[in-house]
Short mmCIF file of C-alpha atoms and ligand atoms in Angstrom, two decimals:
data_model
loop_
_atom_site.label_atom_id
_atom_site.label_comp_id
_atom_site.label_asym_id
_atom_site.label_seq_id
_atom_site.Cartn_x
_atom_site.Cartn_y
_atom_site.Cartn_z
CA MET A 1 -0.08 -0.21 -0.13
CA GLU A 2 1.15 3.81 -1.12
CA HIS A 3 2.54 4.48 2.10
CA ARG A 4 1.38 8.61 1.68
CA LEU A 5 -2.66 9.70 2.63
CA TRP A 6 -2.75 10.88 0.01
CA GLY A 7 0.39 9.75 -2.22
CA GLY A 8 -2.22 8.22 -5.73
CA ARG A 9 -1.40 12.04 -7.11
CA PHE A 10 2.45 11.84 -6.60
CA ALA A 11 5.11 10.90 -9.39
CA ALA A 12 7.61 12.26 -7.42
CA PRO A 13 8.60 10.89 -3.88
CA THR A 14 8.78 14.20 -1.24
CA ALA A 15 12.22 15.50 -0.30
CA GLU A 16 14.12 14.26 2.26
CA MET A 17 14.53 17.70 4.16
CA MET A 18 10.71 18.75 2.95
CA ARG A 19 9.68 15.41 4.39
CA ARG A 20 11.73 16.45 8.57
CA PHE A 21 9.69 19.75 7.64
CA ASN A 22 6.48 18.54 6.89
CA ASP A 23 5.98 15.71 9.71
CA SER A 24 4.23 16.32 12.72
CA PHE A 25 4.65 12.04 14.17
CA ARG A 26 7.31 13.09 16.79
CA PHE A 27 5.09 15.35 19.03
CA ASP A 28 1.66 15.21 17.17
CA VAL A 29 1.68 11.23 19.23
CA ARG A 30 0.90 12.91 22.24
CA LEU A 31 -2.35 13.14 20.26
CA ALA A 32 -3.28 9.25 20.14
CA GLU A 33 -5.61 8.04 22.16
CA ALA A 34 -7.40 11.29 21.35
CA ASP A 35 -7.35 10.39 17.83
CA ILE A 36 -8.63 7.10 17.93
CA ALA A 37 -11.24 7.99 20.74
CA GLY A 38 -12.73 10.47 17.43
CA SER A 39 -11.88 6.99 14.87
CA LEU A 40 -13.36 4.66 17.49
CA ALA A 41 -17.61 6.91 16.91
CA TRP A 42 -16.40 7.52 13.23
CA ALA A 43 -16.49 3.91 12.94
CA ALA A 44 -19.83 4.04 14.98
CA ALA A 45 -21.41 6.27 12.36
CA LEU A 46 -19.85 5.16 9.72
CA ARG A 47 -22.38 1.52 10.21
CA GLU A 48 -24.80 2.78 11.51
CA THR A 49 -24.79 5.30 8.12
CA GLY A 50 -24.42 1.51 6.25
CA LEU A 51 -20.99 2.73 4.41
CA ILE A 52 -19.45 -0.55 5.97
CA THR A 53 -20.80 -3.39 7.43
CA GLU A 54 -21.50 -4.53 11.46
CA ALA A 55 -18.21 -7.69 10.25
CA GLU A 56 -16.54 -4.52 9.06
CA HIS A 57 -17.14 -2.56 12.37
CA GLU A 58 -16.19 -5.26 14.77
CA ARG A 59 -13.15 -5.01 12.70
CA LEU A 60 -12.03 -2.00 13.26
CA VAL A 61 -12.72 -1.35 17.11
CA GLN A 62 -10.88 -4.71 17.95
CA GLY A 63 -8.39 -2.75 15.65
CA LEU A 64 -8.00 0.17 17.06
CA THR A 65 -8.56 -1.07 20.70
CA VAL A 66 -5.04 -2.88 20.03
CA VAL A 67 -3.21 0.30 18.36
CA ARG A 68 -4.45 2.11 21.13
CA ARG A 69 -2.94 -0.23 23.72
CA GLU A 70 0.32 0.36 21.33
CA PHE A 71 0.14 3.42 22.23
CA GLU A 72 -1.17 3.54 26.93
CA SER A 73 2.32 0.77 26.37
CA GLY A 74 4.92 1.75 24.84
CA ARG A 75 4.95 -0.50 21.77
CA PHE A 76 3.98 2.01 18.96
CA GLU A 77 6.93 1.30 16.11
CA PRO A 78 6.58 4.10 14.38
CA ARG A 79 7.53 4.21 11.54
CA GLU A 80 9.31 6.42 8.83
CA GLY A 81 6.70 7.73 6.91
CA ASP A 82 4.35 8.16 9.54
CA GLU A 83 4.03 11.89 9.03
CA ASP A 84 1.43 11.88 11.49
CA VAL A 85 0.05 10.51 14.45
CA HIS A 86 -3.10 9.65 12.49
CA THR A 87 -1.47 8.89 9.20
CA ALA A 88 -0.13 6.63 11.92
CA VAL A 89 -3.26 4.87 13.07
CA GLU A 90 -4.22 4.50 9.99
CA ARG A 91 -0.94 2.92 8.53
CA ARG A 92 -0.75 0.90 12.00
CA LEU A 93 -4.70 -0.39 11.79
CA TYR A 94 -4.08 -1.54 8.07
CA GLU A 95 -0.85 -3.44 9.75
CA LEU A 96 -3.32 -5.54 12.32
CA ILE A 97 -6.75 -5.15 10.36
CA GLY A 98 -6.01 -4.88 6.79
CA GLU A 99 -9.10 -4.43 4.08
CA PRO A 100 -11.49 -2.37 6.37
CA ALA A 101 -9.03 0.07 7.72
CA LEU A 102 -9.07 1.19 4.19
CA LYS A 103 -12.64 1.66 4.97
CA LEU A 104 -12.08 3.55 8.48
CA HIS A 105 -11.22 6.96 6.36
CA THR A 106 -14.71 6.84 4.26
CA GLY A 107 -16.46 11.02 3.90
CA ARG A 108 -13.95 11.87 7.03
CA SER A 109 -10.68 14.03 6.63
CA ARG A 110 -7.45 14.59 8.66
CA ASN A 111 -8.52 18.90 8.29
CA ASP A 112 -12.08 17.44 10.73
CA GLN A 113 -9.74 14.08 12.33
CA VAL A 114 -7.23 16.45 13.58
CA ALA A 115 -9.76 19.29 14.87
CA THR A 116 -12.05 17.09 16.89
CA ALA A 117 -8.78 15.06 18.52
CA PHE A 118 -7.28 18.73 19.63
CA ARG A 119 -10.30 19.67 20.82
CA LEU A 120 -10.14 16.09 23.50
CA PHE A 121 -6.79 17.10 24.03
CA ALA A 122 -7.45 20.39 25.38
CA ILE A 123 -10.89 19.36 27.01
CA ALA A 124 -8.73 16.94 29.11
CA ALA A 125 -5.37 18.78 29.47
CA ALA A 126 -7.77 21.97 31.25
CA GLN A 127 -9.34 19.73 33.62
CA ARG A 128 -5.76 19.04 34.42
CA VAL A 129 -4.51 22.27 34.86
CA GLN A 130 -8.48 22.93 37.10
CA ARG A 131 -6.93 20.49 39.54
CA GLY A 132 -3.39 21.90 39.75
CA LEU A 133 -5.36 25.03 40.67
CA ARG A 134 -7.49 23.59 42.92
CA GLY A 135 -4.16 21.96 44.88
CA LEU A 136 -2.39 25.46 44.74
CA GLN A 137 -6.00 26.86 45.53
CA LEU A 138 -5.60 24.39 48.99
CA ALA A 139 -1.75 24.94 50.24
CA LEU A 140 -2.45 29.11 50.45
CA LEU A 141 -5.88 28.06 51.98
CA GLU A 142 -4.24 26.42 54.71
CA GLN A 143 -1.17 28.90 55.13
CA ALA A 144 -4.16 31.18 54.97
CA GLU A 145 -6.33 29.64 58.18
CA ARG A 146 -2.63 28.99 60.25
CA HIS A 147 -2.40 32.76 59.63
CA THR A 148 -5.85 34.41 59.66
CA ALA A 149 -4.45 37.07 62.56
CA THR A 150 -0.57 37.27 61.49
CA LEU A 151 0.44 41.20 61.82
CA MET A 152 2.00 42.35 58.59
CA PRO A 153 3.68 44.93 56.16
CA GLY A 154 0.94 45.74 53.53
CA TYR A 155 2.38 47.53 50.01
CA THR A 156 1.38 49.44 47.57
CA HIS A 157 4.28 50.64 45.11
CA LEU A 158 6.36 48.24 47.16
CA GLN A 159 6.24 50.78 49.85
CA ARG A 160 4.80 50.16 53.69
CA ALA A 161 0.87 51.17 53.40
CA GLN A 162 -1.07 49.78 56.46
CA PRO A 163 -0.61 46.85 58.66
CA ILE A 164 -2.58 43.26 57.31
CA THR A 165 -2.50 40.12 58.17
CA PHE A 166 -0.50 36.84 56.31
CA GLY A 167 -3.69 35.03 56.11
CA HIS A 168 -5.13 38.24 53.65
CA TRP A 169 -1.89 37.97 51.49
CA CYS A 170 -2.67 34.46 51.13
CA LEU A 171 -6.68 34.61 50.24
CA ALA A 172 -6.16 37.52 47.50
CA TYR A 173 -3.85 34.72 44.93
CA VAL A 174 -6.85 32.35 46.43
CA GLU A 175 -8.78 34.50 44.97
CA MET A 176 -6.78 34.87 41.48
CA PHE A 177 -7.06 31.51 41.32
CA GLU A 178 -10.28 31.15 40.82
CA ARG A 179 -10.20 33.25 38.24
CA ASP A 180 -8.44 30.89 36.63
CA ARG A 181 -10.26 27.89 37.14
CA GLN A 182 -13.10 29.63 36.90
CA ARG A 183 -12.19 30.95 32.76
CA ALA A 184 -10.36 27.06 32.34
CA ASP A 185 -14.50 26.25 32.22
CA ASP A 186 -15.07 28.60 30.58
CA ALA A 187 -12.79 27.92 27.72
CA THR A 188 -14.28 24.07 27.37
CA ILE A 189 -17.70 25.32 27.02
CA ARG A 190 -16.82 26.13 23.44
CA ALA A 191 -14.14 23.62 23.29
CA ARG A 192 -17.18 20.78 23.57
CA THR A 193 -18.37 21.91 19.64
CA LEU A 194 -17.83 18.88 17.77
CA PRO A 195 -16.05 19.38 14.21
CA LEU A 196 -16.36 16.10 12.84
CA GLY A 197 -18.57 14.86 9.41
CA ALA A 198 -17.87 19.04 8.65
CA GLY A 199 -15.07 16.57 6.07
CA ALA A 200 -12.50 18.67 4.59
CA LEU A 201 -14.24 22.03 4.59
CA ALA A 202 -17.32 21.18 2.77
CA GLY A 203 -19.58 19.28 5.26
CA ASN A 204 -20.08 15.38 3.77
CA SER A 205 -21.66 14.24 1.68
CA LEU A 206 -22.31 10.31 2.22
CA GLY A 207 -24.93 11.08 4.76
CA VAL A 208 -23.26 10.42 8.13
CA GLU A 209 -25.13 11.94 10.84
CA ARG A 210 -23.27 14.37 12.72
CA GLU A 211 -25.31 14.55 15.81
CA ARG A 212 -25.45 10.71 16.52
CA LEU A 213 -21.64 11.40 16.77
CA THR A 214 -21.40 13.51 19.61
CA GLU A 215 -23.30 10.51 21.42
CA ASP A 216 -20.25 8.67 21.48
CA LEU A 217 -17.99 11.52 22.26
CA ASP A 218 -19.48 12.87 25.52
CA GLU A 219 -16.69 15.21 25.36
CA PHE A 220 -18.83 17.25 23.19
CA ASP A 221 -22.41 18.78 23.49
CA ALA A 222 -22.73 20.42 20.23
CA VAL A 223 -21.72 20.08 16.15
CA ALA A 224 -20.01 22.73 15.16
CA ALA A 225 -22.62 24.49 12.53
CA ASN A 226 -20.70 25.41 9.33
CA SER A 227 -18.19 23.79 7.81
CA LEU A 228 -15.66 25.68 7.05
CA ASP A 229 -15.44 26.83 10.56
CA ALA A 230 -15.12 24.07 11.53
CA VAL A 231 -12.11 22.39 10.28
CA SER A 232 -9.88 26.07 10.51
CA ASP A 233 -11.58 27.04 13.66
CA ARG A 234 -8.39 27.15 16.79
CA ASP A 235 -10.00 29.91 19.10
CA PHE A 236 -10.69 26.96 21.31
CA VAL A 237 -6.88 26.85 21.31
CA ALA A 238 -5.89 30.24 22.05
CA GLU A 239 -7.86 30.94 24.71
CA LEU A 240 -7.34 27.89 27.09
CA LEU A 241 -3.36 29.09 26.34
CA PHE A 242 -4.68 32.77 27.31
CA VAL A 243 -6.01 31.41 30.55
CA PHE A 244 -2.43 29.25 30.44
CA ALA A 245 -0.69 32.48 30.15
CA LEU A 246 -2.62 34.46 32.82
CA THR A 247 -2.72 31.69 34.91
CA GLY A 248 1.21 32.26 34.95
CA VAL A 249 1.46 35.48 35.59
CA HIS A 250 -0.50 34.94 38.91
CA LEU A 251 2.03 32.79 39.64
CA SER A 252 5.10 34.67 38.88
CA ARG A 253 3.34 37.62 40.84
CA MET A 254 2.91 35.37 44.12
CA ALA A 255 6.68 34.17 43.35
CA GLU A 256 7.77 37.92 43.24
CA ASP A 257 6.06 38.49 46.20
CA LEU A 258 7.99 35.48 48.55
CA ILE A 259 11.32 36.42 46.86
CA ILE A 260 10.98 39.03 48.43
CA TYR A 261 9.93 37.76 51.55
CA SER A 262 12.26 35.40 51.56
CA SER A 263 15.39 37.87 51.40
CA ALA A 264 17.62 38.36 54.81
CA GLU A 265 15.94 42.41 54.55
CA PHE A 266 12.29 40.95 54.88
CA GLY A 267 12.84 37.18 56.04
CA PHE A 268 9.08 37.13 56.60
CA VAL A 269 9.27 33.01 54.67
CA GLU A 270 11.42 30.90 54.32
CA LEU A 271 11.00 27.83 52.02
CA ASP A 272 11.73 24.84 52.49
CA ASP A 273 15.39 23.20 51.37
CA ALA A 274 13.64 20.85 49.20
CA TYR A 275 12.44 23.92 47.32
CA SER A 276 15.53 26.02 46.98
CA THR A 277 18.27 25.75 45.29
CA GLY A 278 22.76 26.31 46.75
CA SER A 279 25.73 28.95 44.62
CA SER A 280 28.28 26.49 43.67
CA LEU A 281 30.69 29.47 44.88
CA MET A 282 28.87 31.16 47.86
CA PRO A 283 28.73 28.56 50.86
CA GLN A 284 26.06 30.31 52.22
CA LYS A 285 23.90 30.90 49.77
CA LYS A 286 20.11 29.69 50.00
CA ASN A 287 18.57 31.16 46.40
CA PRO A 288 14.58 30.86 45.93
CA ASP A 289 14.74 29.27 42.44
CA SER A 290 11.20 28.03 42.54
CA MET A 291 9.85 30.76 42.81
CA GLU A 292 12.42 32.03 40.17
CA LEU A 293 11.33 29.25 37.86
CA LEU A 294 7.04 30.47 38.52
CA ARG A 295 8.30 34.15 37.49
CA GLY A 296 10.46 33.67 34.60
CA LYS A 297 8.68 30.13 32.77
CA SER A 298 5.56 32.81 32.55
CA GLY A 299 7.53 34.04 29.94
CA ARG A 300 7.05 31.09 27.87
CA LEU A 301 3.32 30.86 28.40
CA LEU A 302 3.16 34.66 27.49
CA GLY A 303 5.23 33.77 24.25
CA ASN A 304 3.63 30.44 23.33
CA LEU A 305 0.00 32.60 23.75
CA VAL A 306 1.76 35.70 20.88
CA THR A 307 2.99 32.69 18.99
CA LEU A 308 0.08 31.12 18.02
CA LEU A 309 -2.78 33.91 17.69
CA THR A 310 -0.02 35.14 15.06
CA VAL A 311 0.47 31.82 12.98
CA LEU A 312 -3.62 32.12 12.96
CA LYS A 313 -3.90 35.77 11.98
CA GLY A 314 -3.62 35.90 8.23
CA LEU A 315 -5.49 32.46 7.43
CA PRO A 316 -7.45 32.25 4.82
CA LEU A 317 -10.81 29.73 4.99
CA THR A 318 -10.78 27.03 5.51
CA TYR A 319 -7.65 24.89 6.10
CA ASN A 320 -3.71 25.60 6.29
CA LYS A 321 -1.09 23.91 6.55
CA ASP A 322 0.03 26.55 8.74
CA LEU A 323 -2.48 25.02 11.33
CA GLN A 324 0.07 22.54 12.90
CA GLU A 325 2.09 25.18 14.44
CA ASP A 326 -1.34 25.30 16.33
CA LYS A 327 0.37 22.19 18.71
CA GLU A 328 4.07 22.70 19.88
CA PRO A 329 3.45 25.69 21.57
CA PHE A 330 -0.31 24.31 23.34
CA PHE A 331 1.78 20.65 24.61
CA ASP A 332 4.63 23.48 25.85
CA SER A 333 2.41 25.65 27.88
CA PHE A 334 0.08 22.50 29.63
CA ASP A 335 3.21 20.62 30.71
CA THR A 336 5.02 24.34 31.80
CA LEU A 337 1.74 25.02 34.09
CA ASP A 338 1.05 21.70 35.15
CA LEU A 339 4.40 21.23 37.10
CA ALA A 340 4.29 25.10 37.41
CA LEU A 341 1.22 24.43 39.40
CA GLN A 342 2.52 20.81 41.19
CA VAL A 343 6.09 22.98 42.53
CA ALA A 344 3.77 26.04 43.93
CA ALA A 345 1.59 24.05 45.86
CA ALA A 346 4.15 22.04 47.28
CA ALA A 347 6.62 24.97 47.67
CA VAL A 348 3.66 27.23 49.43
CA ALA A 349 2.30 24.05 51.39
CA THR A 350 5.94 23.23 53.30
CA MET A 351 7.74 26.96 53.60
CA ALA A 352 7.94 28.48 57.36
CA VAL A 353 6.34 31.89 57.92
CA ARG A 354 7.63 34.25 60.29
CA PRO A 355 5.35 36.24 61.61
CA GLU A 356 7.95 37.92 64.98
CA ARG A 357 9.78 38.87 61.26
CA MET A 358 6.46 40.23 59.86
CA ALA A 359 5.48 41.82 62.86
CA ALA A 360 9.21 43.56 63.22
CA ALA A 361 8.88 45.17 59.96
CA LEU A 362 5.40 47.31 61.18
CA ASP A 363 6.30 50.55 61.93
CA ASP A 364 3.84 53.46 62.94
CA ALA A 365 3.94 55.45 60.56
CA MET A 366 1.85 52.86 58.99
CA LEU A 367 -1.01 54.25 60.63
CA ALA A 368 -1.14 57.64 59.79
CA THR A 369 -4.83 56.76 57.78
CA ASP A 370 -5.62 55.78 61.49
CA LEU A 371 -4.64 58.23 62.91
CA ALA A 372 -6.66 60.79 60.10
CA ASP A 373 -9.85 58.23 60.88
CA GLU A 374 -9.71 59.13 64.54
CA LEU A 375 -9.49 62.74 63.85
CA VAL A 376 -12.27 62.12 61.29
CA ARG A 377 -14.34 60.25 63.99
CA ARG A 378 -13.84 63.64 66.19
CA GLY A 379 -15.28 66.00 63.79
CA VAL A 380 -12.98 66.95 61.13
CA PRO A 381 -12.96 66.85 57.49
CA PHE A 382 -10.94 63.30 56.15
CA ARG A 383 -8.90 66.00 54.18
CA GLU A 384 -8.22 68.11 56.91
CA ALA A 385 -6.72 65.53 59.24
CA HIS A 386 -4.48 63.98 56.14
CA GLY A 387 -2.94 67.38 56.78
CA LYS A 388 -3.39 67.34 59.95
CA VAL A 389 -1.09 63.89 59.85
CA GLY A 390 0.79 64.77 57.59
CA ARG A 391 2.43 67.26 60.19
CA LEU A 392 2.34 65.04 62.69
CA VAL A 393 4.56 62.60 60.14
CA ARG A 394 7.30 65.28 59.43
CA ARG A 395 7.07 66.40 62.79
CA ALA A 396 8.55 62.71 63.87
CA LEU A 397 10.54 62.63 61.08
CA GLU A 398 12.58 65.57 62.27
CA LEU A 399 12.41 64.60 66.35
CA GLY A 400 13.74 61.00 64.38
CA VAL A 401 11.09 59.57 67.07
CA PRO A 402 8.21 56.89 66.65
CA LEU A 403 4.72 58.36 66.43
CA ARG A 404 3.64 57.50 69.08
CA GLU A 405 6.65 58.64 71.31
CA LEU A 406 5.97 62.43 69.93
CA PRO A 407 4.41 64.53 72.94
CA LEU A 408 0.61 65.40 73.55
CA ALA A 409 1.38 68.73 73.00
CA GLU A 410 2.93 68.26 69.35
CA TYR A 411 -0.27 66.65 68.80
CA GLN A 412 -2.28 69.27 70.24
CA ALA A 413 -0.09 71.81 67.99
CA VAL A 414 -2.33 70.71 65.68
CA GLN A 415 -5.87 69.66 66.77
CA PRO A 416 -6.10 71.70 70.73
CA ASP A 417 -8.74 68.96 71.85
CA LEU A 418 -6.67 65.96 71.61
CA ASP A 419 -5.64 63.89 75.01
CA THR A 420 -3.60 60.95 75.58
CA GLU A 421 -6.61 58.55 74.16
CA ILE A 422 -4.87 58.86 70.94
CA TYR A 423 -2.28 56.85 71.56
CA ALA A 424 -4.97 54.06 72.02
CA VAL A 425 -3.99 54.08 68.11
CA PHE A 426 -1.01 53.22 67.96
CA ASP A 427 -2.18 49.00 68.13
CA PHE A 428 -1.49 47.15 65.29
CA ALA A 429 -4.06 44.50 65.84
CA ARG A 430 -6.40 47.12 66.07
CA SER A 431 -5.89 48.47 63.79
CA VAL A 432 -6.92 45.43 61.27
CA ALA A 433 -9.33 44.68 63.47
CA ARG A 434 -10.92 47.60 62.74
CA LYS A 435 -11.05 46.66 58.82
CA ALA A 436 -13.89 44.66 59.55
CA SER A 437 -15.98 45.84 56.14
CA LEU A 438 -16.71 43.06 53.78
CA GLY A 439 -13.49 42.28 51.97
CA GLY A 440 -11.39 43.43 54.61
CA THR A 441 -8.44 42.19 56.44
CA ALA A 442 -9.42 41.74 60.30
CA PRO A 443 -9.04 38.19 61.11
CA GLU A 444 -12.76 37.98 61.79
CA ARG A 445 -13.19 38.06 57.85
CA VAL A 446 -10.29 36.31 56.95
CA ARG A 447 -11.84 33.58 59.28
CA GLU A 448 -15.17 33.93 57.46
CA GLN A 449 -14.13 33.60 53.93
CA CYS A 450 -11.30 30.92 55.39
CA MET A 451 -14.64 28.68 55.95
CA ARG A 452 -16.17 30.33 52.57
CA TRP A 453 -12.97 28.80 50.59
CA ARG A 454 -13.14 25.38 52.90
CA ALA A 455 -16.55 24.83 51.62
CA THR A 456 -16.02 25.84 48.02
CA LEU A 457 -12.96 23.77 47.54
CA GLY A 458 -12.88 20.64 49.88
CA GLY A 459 -10.19 19.15 51.76
CA ALA A 460 -9.05 18.95 55.45
CA GLY A 461 -8.77 21.73 57.62
CA ALA A 462 -5.57 23.37 58.35
CA ALA A 463 -4.85 22.13 62.54
N1 LIG B 1 -0.67 16.87 10.50
C1 LIG B 1 -1.94 17.99 10.47
C2 LIG B 1 -2.22 18.86 11.41
O1 LIG B 1 -1.83 18.43 12.30
C3 LIG B 1 -2.96 16.87 10.27
C4 LIG B 1 -4.36 17.96 8.76
C5 LIG B 1 -3.61 17.10 8.29
N2 LIG B 1 -4.62 17.66 7.11
C6 LIG B 1 -4.18 18.01 5.97
N3 LIG B 1 -4.63 18.53 4.98
N4 LIG B 1 -2.79 18.29 5.22
O2 LIG B 1 -2.73 19.83 11.26
#
């Protein structure tokens, strides 16, 4: 049998370098299982339409099952000339069952075939990423549960701003990763539209019922309504690559916080040895490489998204071979993110938190807003209160003392009716407890949020 699926029209063989340029088996072999699932559904549809006999169908099922097992067990032997995974499966099927293998491709094209297989792969990949996200959320939640009342500086512009709780910091990332999980779900909704049966581009003329196909392939809940769009649509790849890229951005931001927090200057957290590495030259070094790699690898996730969008942007309808370039960026992003999420979860779960270092980094100036709020409670308009407290901060700097050591006379100079009660403001725990608005950093609110996340995410609570 002619090995190429399309050789009949050709008088001369493909150039060796062209073959290497064109072949995709080395990477699209990962679609083998999905390709065979699509072929099994297609074979059932062919039987139902009367295009193959019951017996032929049975042979196809047996043969495809063997090929699937060969792939699963790593025993599948590629041959020179296996252009892509679809070619390889069909070639092997013919070796195994002969004649009926030649009927499998009836009414089908590799264009609707590959679009179907890739969607199946992408749906499973999205689900795996969602599980990874949940694992990371649980690791963050566990830290949050231990630290609902642990005080630390909160930053804007990376300058000390107001006191917050470490639990609140943890849950901020839980929120981000929740949106990533939801986005993966949302992208999956549109991936569940079935292209199979669209033929090469125009539809199939042999009467194969496409609705019937979604019964065998329950990942799909609708049939693509336009065959031209069906074979050339890769929006599902772009959408998931965006979800992966944004997840990478979130991982990178979390990593950046933890890199800063684990420096000697901060010392808020210490990563476990298992997620750090040393220096070949400086014996004392312990570097947060897990976090630096999370930050660094997010670049690949962004790059892969741009790669795919660039491949798609100038394509005329319908299928063009450019589309074969959709797979490597997706596989790379999926593999990168899958491992990144596992490493992130483990590093967060095992890091040591140092509440005493966090507390030591708090300073009175972070209570300046609380001081202004106190004046507001006494009837001073906020804009004025802001100016008065600003003057107090400047005085404290001039005298080289913390705000709480500024003499009462200084306070009375800006606001005559103040008495020693004003010094009660200098209590970080009180400041945080007062941020009790919904979504605020008050331990009471953080505890409620922990309970909400525990109910949403499940798993065992931290002791
Ligand atoms: N390996 C190809 C791809 O991934 C399969 C589709 C080939 N179709 C074609 N008309 N040459 O895009």
